[in-house]
mmCIF file of C-alpha atoms in Angstrom:
data_model
loop_
_atom_site.group_PDB
_atom_site.id
_atom_site.type_symbol
_atom_site.label_atom_id
_atom_site.label_comp_id
_atom_site.label_asym_id
_atom_site.label_seq_id
_atom_site.Cartn_x
_atom_site.Cartn_y
_atom_site.Cartn_z
ATOM 1 C CA MET A 27 109.212 50.347 87.137
ATOM 2 C CA ARG A 28 110.735 53.535 88.205
ATOM 3 C CA ALA A 29 109.237 56.462 89.903
ATOM 4 C CA ALA A 30 110.054 59.931 91.541
ATOM 5 C CA THR A 31 109.166 59.633 95.034
ATOM 6 C CA VAL A 32 110.126 61.500 98.476
ATOM 7 C CA SER A 33 110.337 59.536 101.670
ATOM 8 C CA ARG A 34 111.760 62.839 103.698
ATOM 9 C CA PHE A 35 110.984 66.315 102.964
ATOM 10 C CA GLY A 36 113.339 69.034 101.830
ATOM 11 C CA GLY A 37 114.927 70.696 98.822
ATOM 12 C CA PRO A 38 115.662 69.003 95.264
ATOM 13 C CA GLU A 39 117.826 66.677 96.952
ATOM 14 C CA ALA A 40 114.821 64.878 98.531
ATOM 15 C CA VAL A 41 113.747 63.534 95.444
ATOM 16 C CA GLU A 42 114.643 59.640 94.997
ATOM 17 C CA ILE A 43 114.168 57.400 91.685
ATOM 18 C CA THR A 44 112.685 54.507 93.468
ATOM 19 C CA GLU A 45 111.865 50.726 91.831
ATOM 20 C CA LEU A 46 108.211 49.839 92.515
ATOM 21 C CA PRO A 47 106.109 47.295 91.256
ATOM 22 C CA VAL A 48 104.004 47.920 88.297
ATOM 23 C CA PRO A 49 100.504 49.015 89.633
ATOM 24 C CA GLY A 50 97.383 47.361 88.510
ATOM 25 C CA PRO A 51 94.269 49.429 87.637
ATOM 26 C CA GLY A 52 91.146 48.564 89.874
ATOM 27 C CA PRO A 53 87.516 48.822 88.814
ATOM 28 C CA GLY A 54 86.846 52.137 87.064
ATOM 29 C CA GLN A 55 90.745 52.886 86.591
ATOM 30 C CA VAL A 56 92.957 52.987 83.618
ATOM 31 C CA ARG A 57 96.910 52.232 83.693
ATOM 32 C CA VAL A 58 98.767 54.623 81.339
ATOM 33 C CA ARG A 59 102.239 54.028 80.137
ATOM 34 C CA VAL A 60 103.786 57.435 80.701
ATOM 35 C CA ALA A 61 105.272 59.332 77.884
ATOM 36 C CA ALA A 62 105.718 62.595 79.282
ATOM 37 C CA ALA A 63 104.644 64.151 82.807
ATOM 38 C CA ALA A 64 104.915 68.165 83.533
ATOM 39 C CA LEU A 65 106.409 69.195 86.611
ATOM 40 C CA ASN A 66 104.425 71.690 88.560
ATOM 41 C CA PRO A 67 104.738 74.124 91.572
ATOM 42 C CA VAL A 68 102.456 71.655 93.450
ATOM 43 C CA ASP A 69 105.148 69.153 93.066
ATOM 44 C CA ALA A 70 107.780 71.196 94.852
ATOM 45 C CA ALA A 71 105.203 71.887 97.764
ATOM 46 C CA MET A 72 104.692 68.177 98.042
ATOM 47 C CA ARG A 73 108.420 67.401 98.043
ATOM 48 C CA ALA A 74 108.937 70.334 100.596
ATOM 49 C CA GLY A 75 106.305 68.609 102.904
ATOM 50 C CA VAL A 76 103.430 70.877 102.436
ATOM 51 C CA PHE A 77 100.889 68.446 102.351
ATOM 52 C CA GLY A 78 102.242 65.505 104.179
ATOM 53 C CA ALA A 79 104.281 64.248 107.246
ATOM 54 C CA ASP A 80 108.060 62.752 107.286
ATOM 55 C CA GLY A 81 108.064 59.125 107.122
ATOM 56 C CA ASP A 82 105.647 58.432 104.485
ATOM 57 C CA ARG A 83 106.713 57.690 100.711
ATOM 58 C CA LEU A 84 104.834 59.992 98.298
ATOM 59 C CA GLY A 85 104.657 59.957 94.753
ATOM 60 C CA LEU A 86 105.166 63.000 92.560
ATOM 61 C CA GLY A 87 103.351 64.392 89.825
ATOM 62 C CA TRP A 88 99.832 64.990 88.715
ATOM 63 C CA ASP A 89 100.082 65.770 84.995
ATOM 64 C CA VAL A 90 100.388 63.011 82.685
ATOM 65 C CA ALA A 91 100.454 62.269 78.647
ATOM 66 C CA GLY A 92 100.690 58.725 77.422
ATOM 67 C CA THR A 93 98.779 55.681 76.019
ATOM 68 C CA VAL A 94 96.558 53.535 77.842
ATOM 69 C CA ASP A 95 98.003 50.169 78.830
ATOM 70 C CA ALA A 96 95.317 48.302 80.847
ATOM 71 C CA VAL A 97 91.673 48.849 81.847
ATOM 72 C CA GLY A 98 90.114 48.253 85.034
ATOM 73 C CA GLY A 99 86.552 46.498 85.102
ATOM 74 C CA ALA A 100 84.509 49.912 84.733
ATOM 75 C CA GLY A 101 86.897 51.471 82.405
ATOM 76 C CA ALA A 102 85.659 50.108 79.149
ATOM 77 C CA ALA A 103 85.313 53.343 77.373
ATOM 78 C CA TRP A 104 89.163 53.253 77.006
ATOM 79 C CA SER A 105 91.182 50.767 75.173
ATOM 80 C CA PRO A 106 94.813 49.588 75.300
ATOM 81 C CA GLY A 107 96.872 52.178 72.772
ATOM 82 C CA ASP A 108 94.380 55.039 73.122
ATOM 83 C CA ARG A 109 96.389 57.966 73.367
ATOM 84 C CA VAL A 110 95.407 60.295 76.482
ATOM 85 C CA ILE A 111 96.087 63.180 78.852
ATOM 86 C CA GLY A 112 95.095 63.145 82.532
ATOM 87 C CA LEU A 113 95.291 64.651 85.856
ATOM 88 C CA ALA A 114 96.122 62.472 88.836
ATOM 89 C CA THR A 115 94.904 64.791 91.944
ATOM 90 C CA GLY A 116 95.945 63.825 95.406
ATOM 91 C CA HIS A 117 98.395 65.425 97.871
ATOM 92 C CA ARG A 118 99.514 61.942 99.587
ATOM 93 C CA THR A 119 99.502 59.068 97.244
ATOM 94 C CA PRO A 120 102.011 56.575 97.104
ATOM 95 C CA LEU A 121 102.457 56.809 93.151
ATOM 96 C CA GLY A 122 101.982 59.967 91.199
ATOM 97 C CA THR A 123 102.598 60.215 87.520
ATOM 98 C CA HIS A 124 106.323 61.016 87.574
ATOM 99 C CA ALA A 125 106.817 57.583 86.905
ATOM 100 C CA GLU A 126 107.026 54.872 83.921
ATOM 101 C CA TYR A 127 103.516 53.742 84.625
ATOM 102 C CA ALA A 128 100.619 55.629 86.443
ATOM 103 C CA VAL A 129 97.087 54.579 87.622
ATOM 104 C CA LEU A 130 94.140 57.218 87.321
ATOM 105 C CA ASP A 131 90.371 57.124 87.288
ATOM 106 C CA ALA A 132 88.936 56.442 84.015
ATOM 107 C CA ASP A 133 86.936 59.777 84.155
ATOM 108 C CA ALA A 134 90.096 61.700 84.833
ATOM 109 C CA LEU A 135 91.297 61.000 81.461
ATOM 110 C CA ALA A 136 90.482 62.769 77.869
ATOM 111 C CA PRO A 137 91.840 62.045 74.329
ATOM 112 C CA ALA A 138 95.149 63.893 73.669
ATOM 113 C CA PRO A 139 95.116 66.664 71.526
ATOM 114 C CA ALA A 140 95.928 65.513 68.100
ATOM 115 C CA ARG A 141 98.215 68.645 67.158
ATOM 116 C CA LEU A 142 100.232 68.299 70.422
ATOM 117 C CA ASP A 143 103.159 66.014 70.965
ATOM 118 C CA ASP A 144 103.200 64.113 74.023
ATOM 119 C CA VAL A 145 105.668 66.607 75.906
ATOM 120 C CA HIS A 146 103.446 69.733 75.142
ATOM 121 C CA ALA A 147 99.973 67.451 75.884
ATOM 122 C CA ALA A 148 101.652 66.800 79.241
ATOM 123 C CA ALA A 149 101.668 70.468 80.107
ATOM 124 C CA LEU A 150 97.757 71.093 79.770
ATOM 125 C CA PRO A 151 95.732 69.115 82.080
ATOM 126 C CA LEU A 152 96.838 70.991 85.498
ATOM 127 C CA ASN A 153 96.940 74.455 84.023
ATOM 128 C CA ALA A 154 94.137 74.417 81.857
ATOM 129 C CA LEU A 155 91.926 72.903 84.352
ATOM 130 C CA SER A 156 93.136 75.094 87.007
ATOM 131 C CA ALA A 157 92.464 78.139 84.701
ATOM 132 C CA ALA A 158 89.039 76.947 83.614
ATOM 133 C CA GLN A 159 87.730 76.093 87.216
ATOM 134 C CA ALA A 160 89.218 79.365 88.685
ATOM 135 C CA LEU A 161 87.081 81.432 85.899
ATOM 136 C CA GLY A 162 84.154 79.305 86.952
ATOM 137 C CA ILE A 163 84.569 80.580 90.392
ATOM 138 C CA LEU A 164 84.499 84.143 89.021
ATOM 139 C CA GLN A 165 81.245 83.620 87.093
ATOM 140 C CA LEU A 166 81.705 86.564 84.794
ATOM 141 C CA ALA A 167 79.441 87.086 81.657
ATOM 142 C CA PRO A 168 80.598 88.062 78.294
ATOM 143 C CA GLY A 169 81.684 91.555 77.873
ATOM 144 C CA GLN A 170 82.646 91.831 81.696
ATOM 145 C CA SER A 171 86.374 92.869 82.582
ATOM 146 C CA LEU A 172 88.962 90.421 83.968
ATOM 147 C CA LEU A 173 92.220 91.255 85.318
ATOM 148 C CA VAL A 174 94.902 88.231 85.440
ATOM 149 C CA THR A 175 97.909 88.506 87.457
ATOM 150 C CA GLY A 176 100.823 86.367 86.475
ATOM 151 C CA ALA A 177 99.328 86.241 83.166
ATOM 152 C CA ALA A 178 102.519 84.578 81.515
ATOM 153 C CA GLY A 179 102.735 81.781 83.811
ATOM 154 C CA GLY A 180 101.396 78.336 83.395
ATOM 155 C CA VAL A 181 97.906 78.847 84.757
ATOM 156 C CA GLY A 182 97.725 82.539 83.932
ATOM 157 C CA ALA A 183 98.210 82.206 80.434
ATOM 158 C CA HIS A 184 95.619 79.724 79.941
ATOM 159 C CA ALA A 185 93.341 82.034 82.013
ATOM 160 C CA VAL A 186 93.931 84.862 79.215
ATOM 161 C CA GLU A 187 93.373 82.315 76.350
ATOM 162 C CA LEU A 188 89.814 80.793 78.162
ATOM 163 C CA ALA A 189 88.702 84.323 79.063
ATOM 164 C CA HIS A 190 89.154 85.395 75.562
ATOM 165 C CA VAL A 191 87.232 82.597 74.000
ATOM 166 C CA ARG A 192 84.415 83.126 76.610
ATOM 167 C CA GLY A 193 84.374 86.977 75.491
ATOM 168 C CA LEU A 194 85.792 88.537 78.555
ATOM 169 C CA GLU A 195 87.579 91.811 78.303
ATOM 170 C CA VAL A 196 91.098 90.908 79.472
ATOM 171 C CA THR A 197 93.784 92.598 80.996
ATOM 172 C CA ALA A 198 97.221 90.986 81.441
ATOM 173 C CA LEU A 199 99.437 92.070 84.572
ATOM 174 C CA ALA A 200 103.178 90.439 83.723
ATOM 175 C CA SER A 201 106.411 91.328 83.029
ATOM 176 C CA ALA A 202 107.070 93.904 80.254
ATOM 177 C CA GLY A 203 108.855 91.384 78.224
ATOM 178 C CA ASP A 204 105.427 89.342 77.984
ATOM 179 C CA GLU A 205 103.295 91.758 76.563
ATOM 180 C CA GLU A 206 103.446 90.576 72.916
ATOM 181 C CA PHE A 207 103.034 87.188 73.848
ATOM 182 C CA LEU A 208 100.031 87.845 75.862
ATOM 183 C CA ALA A 209 98.641 89.897 73.096
ATOM 184 C CA SER A 210 98.814 86.880 70.819
ATOM 185 C CA ARG A 211 97.002 84.958 73.147
ATOM 186 C CA GLY A 212 93.832 87.126 73.478
ATOM 187 C CA ALA A 213 94.660 89.923 76.148
ATOM 188 C CA HIS A 214 93.207 93.339 74.986
ATOM 189 C CA HIS A 215 95.195 95.196 77.440
ATOM 190 C CA PHE A 216 98.573 94.758 79.476
ATOM 191 C CA LEU A 217 100.092 96.067 82.528
ATOM 192 C CA PRO A 218 103.503 95.672 83.550
ATOM 193 C CA ARG A 219 103.822 94.066 86.919
ATOM 194 C CA THR A 220 105.651 97.152 88.169
ATOM 195 C CA ALA A 221 102.532 99.162 87.823
ATOM 196 C CA ALA A 222 99.775 99.354 90.340
ATOM 197 C CA PRO A 223 96.397 98.545 88.825
ATOM 198 C CA PRO A 224 93.789 101.079 88.819
ATOM 199 C CA ARG A 225 91.687 100.571 91.804
ATOM 200 C CA ALA A 226 88.164 99.272 91.491
ATOM 201 C CA ALA A 227 88.449 99.014 87.866
ATOM 202 C CA PHE A 228 87.741 95.408 86.907
ATOM 203 C CA ASP A 229 84.721 93.213 87.464
ATOM 204 C CA GLY A 230 86.921 90.186 88.278
ATOM 205 C CA VAL A 231 90.350 89.392 89.069
ATOM 206 C CA LEU A 232 91.843 86.104 88.717
ATOM 207 C CA ASP A 233 95.288 86.082 91.060
ATOM 208 C CA ALA A 234 97.439 83.627 89.408
ATOM 209 C CA ALA A 235 100.481 85.635 90.952
ATOM 210 C CA VAL A 236 99.238 84.932 94.480
ATOM 211 C CA LEU A 237 99.438 88.744 95.316
ATOM 212 C CA GLY A 238 96.315 88.279 97.732
ATOM 213 C CA ALA A 239 95.037 91.543 99.287
ATOM 214 C CA GLU A 240 97.042 93.299 96.531
ATOM 215 C CA ALA A 241 95.110 91.706 93.893
ATOM 216 C CA LEU A 242 91.771 92.565 95.467
ATOM 217 C CA ALA A 243 91.877 96.339 95.248
ATOM 218 C CA PRO A 244 91.455 96.369 91.441
ATOM 219 C CA VAL A 245 88.201 94.662 91.740
ATOM 220 C CA ARG A 246 85.051 96.790 91.778
ATOM 221 C CA ASP A 247 82.482 96.642 94.360
ATOM 222 C CA GLY A 248 80.563 93.647 94.249
ATOM 223 C CA GLY A 249 82.939 92.014 91.967
ATOM 224 C CA ALA A 250 84.763 88.820 92.316
ATOM 225 C CA TYR A 251 88.173 87.407 93.272
ATOM 226 C CA ALA A 252 89.565 84.055 92.360
ATOM 227 C CA GLY A 253 92.748 82.721 93.868
ATOM 228 C CA VAL A 254 94.828 79.586 93.274
ATOM 229 C CA TRP A 255 96.119 78.400 96.449
ATOM 230 C CA PRO A 256 93.400 77.564 99.050
ATOM 231 C CA GLY A 257 94.101 79.528 102.400
ATOM 232 C CA GLN A 258 96.146 82.295 100.558
ATOM 233 C CA GLU A 259 92.939 84.482 99.498
ATOM 234 C CA PRO A 260 92.255 87.737 101.160
ATOM 235 C CA GLU A 261 89.457 88.503 103.394
ATOM 236 C CA ALA A 262 86.240 89.639 101.431
ATOM 237 C CA GLU A 263 85.453 93.189 101.460
ATOM 238 C CA ARG A 264 83.285 95.806 99.474
ATOM 239 C CA GLY A 265 80.877 92.954 98.831
ATOM 240 C CA ILE A 266 83.503 91.309 96.688
ATOM 241 C CA ARG A 267 82.872 87.406 96.384
ATOM 242 C CA VAL A 268 86.388 85.554 97.217
ATOM 243 C CA GLY A 269 86.917 82.099 96.357
ATOM 244 C CA ALA A 270 89.967 79.862 95.922
ATOM 245 C CA LEU A 271 90.881 77.219 93.608
ATOM 246 C CA ASP A 272 90.892 73.455 94.705
ATOM 247 C CA VAL A 273 91.320 72.076 91.394
ATOM 248 C CA THR A 274 89.445 68.606 90.394
ATOM 249 C CA ALA A 275 90.213 65.945 87.844
ATOM 250 C CA ASP A 276 87.549 66.034 85.302
ATOM 251 C CA GLY A 277 87.897 64.154 82.257
ATOM 252 C CA ALA A 278 84.792 65.912 80.153
ATOM 253 C CA GLN A 279 86.082 69.224 80.964
ATOM 254 C CA LEU A 280 89.457 68.212 79.958
ATOM 255 C CA ALA A 281 88.251 66.931 76.875
ATOM 256 C CA GLU A 282 86.778 70.316 75.821
ATOM 257 C CA LEU A 283 89.838 72.007 76.751
ATOM 258 C CA ALA A 284 91.842 69.418 74.473
ATOM 259 C CA ARG A 285 89.547 70.459 71.728
ATOM 260 C CA LEU A 286 90.506 74.056 72.381
ATOM 261 C CA ALA A 287 94.305 73.037 71.864
ATOM 262 C CA ASP A 288 93.540 71.325 68.697
ATOM 263 C CA ASP A 289 91.759 74.437 67.577
ATOM 264 C CA GLY A 290 94.848 76.574 68.288
ATOM 265 C CA ARG A 291 93.204 78.460 71.020
ATOM 266 C CA LEU A 292 95.157 76.730 74.055
ATOM 267 C CA ALA A 293 98.850 76.389 73.624
ATOM 268 C CA PRO A 294 100.733 74.997 76.359
ATOM 269 C CA ARG A 295 104.467 76.136 76.433
ATOM 270 C CA VAL A 296 107.378 73.863 77.675
ATOM 271 C CA ALA A 297 110.533 75.160 78.583
ATOM 272 C CA ARG A 298 112.823 72.168 78.797
ATOM 273 C CA THR A 299 112.475 68.215 79.125
ATOM 274 C CA TYR A 300 114.221 66.101 81.530
ATOM 275 C CA PRO A 301 114.666 62.028 81.646
ATOM 276 C CA LEU A 302 112.748 60.949 84.656
ATOM 277 C CA ALA A 303 116.189 59.692 86.261
ATOM 278 C CA GLU A 304 117.182 63.429 86.489
ATOM 279 C CA ALA A 305 114.008 64.432 88.456
ATOM 280 C CA ALA A 306 115.928 66.270 91.130
ATOM 281 C CA ALA A 307 117.704 68.244 88.613
ATOM 282 C CA ALA A 308 114.174 69.462 87.352
ATOM 283 C CA HIS A 309 113.483 70.253 90.869
ATOM 284 C CA ALA A 310 116.239 72.359 91.182
ATOM 285 C CA ARG A 311 115.598 73.965 87.768
ATOM 286 C CA LEU A 312 112.045 74.986 89.009
ATOM 287 C CA ALA A 313 113.320 76.236 92.335
ATOM 288 C CA GLU A 314 115.509 78.665 90.558
ATOM 289 C CA GLY A 315 112.764 80.277 88.733
ATOM 290 C CA GLY A 316 112.425 82.609 85.833
ATOM 291 C CA LEU A 317 110.917 79.927 83.415
ATOM 292 C CA ARG A 318 108.390 80.576 80.584
ATOM 293 C CA GLY A 319 106.800 77.231 80.171
ATOM 294 C CA ARG A 320 106.833 73.933 82.114
ATOM 295 C CA LEU A 321 109.471 71.661 82.851
ATOM 296 C CA VAL A 322 108.481 68.042 81.590
ATOM 297 C CA LEU A 323 109.964 64.757 82.465
ATOM 298 C CA VAL A 324 110.234 62.015 79.985
ATOM 299 C CA PRO A 325 110.356 58.506 81.236
#
């Protein structure tokens, strides 16, 4: 089978399409025939060497949508032919989901949303789980106020949607052209990113734009801040709880997010698809920025 990997770190040109044996699932694992797999900023970080050392061949890709192809001994909850989505976390693994087949833990999978095609379903797991788990760090109650920075991005938009579902008063910080979209996804208020948010005005901030200390200023004394890149969060001050997301695969939580997608309350966006063979070109487009929606690789 073919897979996108890196054996040296660098720019998009470091991405290789490699021929590998089709992997077999171990106990408690499931092999998925990949129909689509989203490309995320974490993949660019892996390609650039943020998480590893030169000389290791690393597989790329965390998100996946496809069908169960084979089941390990303890994965009997799934059967061949089941349509699934999943998240394969891990920064230094020889095979990711940017491949024709991927092996995931059985409890990292969830039924794919029926209303989404494979391409859009593939854009859901990492971004939606990141948003849900970041909101969990904040521990805000219904009626409390939340500022989401980078609100039009993959994680930020799902954070707006989920916060709305949870009854929070949501303010979205994004480019001016995103105001209408974010209002349609549940934002009660909008701030253009060129404007400075009011100081100490929100019970919590979910900093999807990785603004750091700049995003801490709008939090009320004793409020909460959640970052999305471990190690990039600001130092705590004024009694503010500061945490950073380390996203984990969670099939049960992903199944609930899939149900919200089926209800129309979570809507993953796709900017463009690329054949798996053109993974390097997809990385180059991701590096250009300015995307609204995920790039998705299709084997």
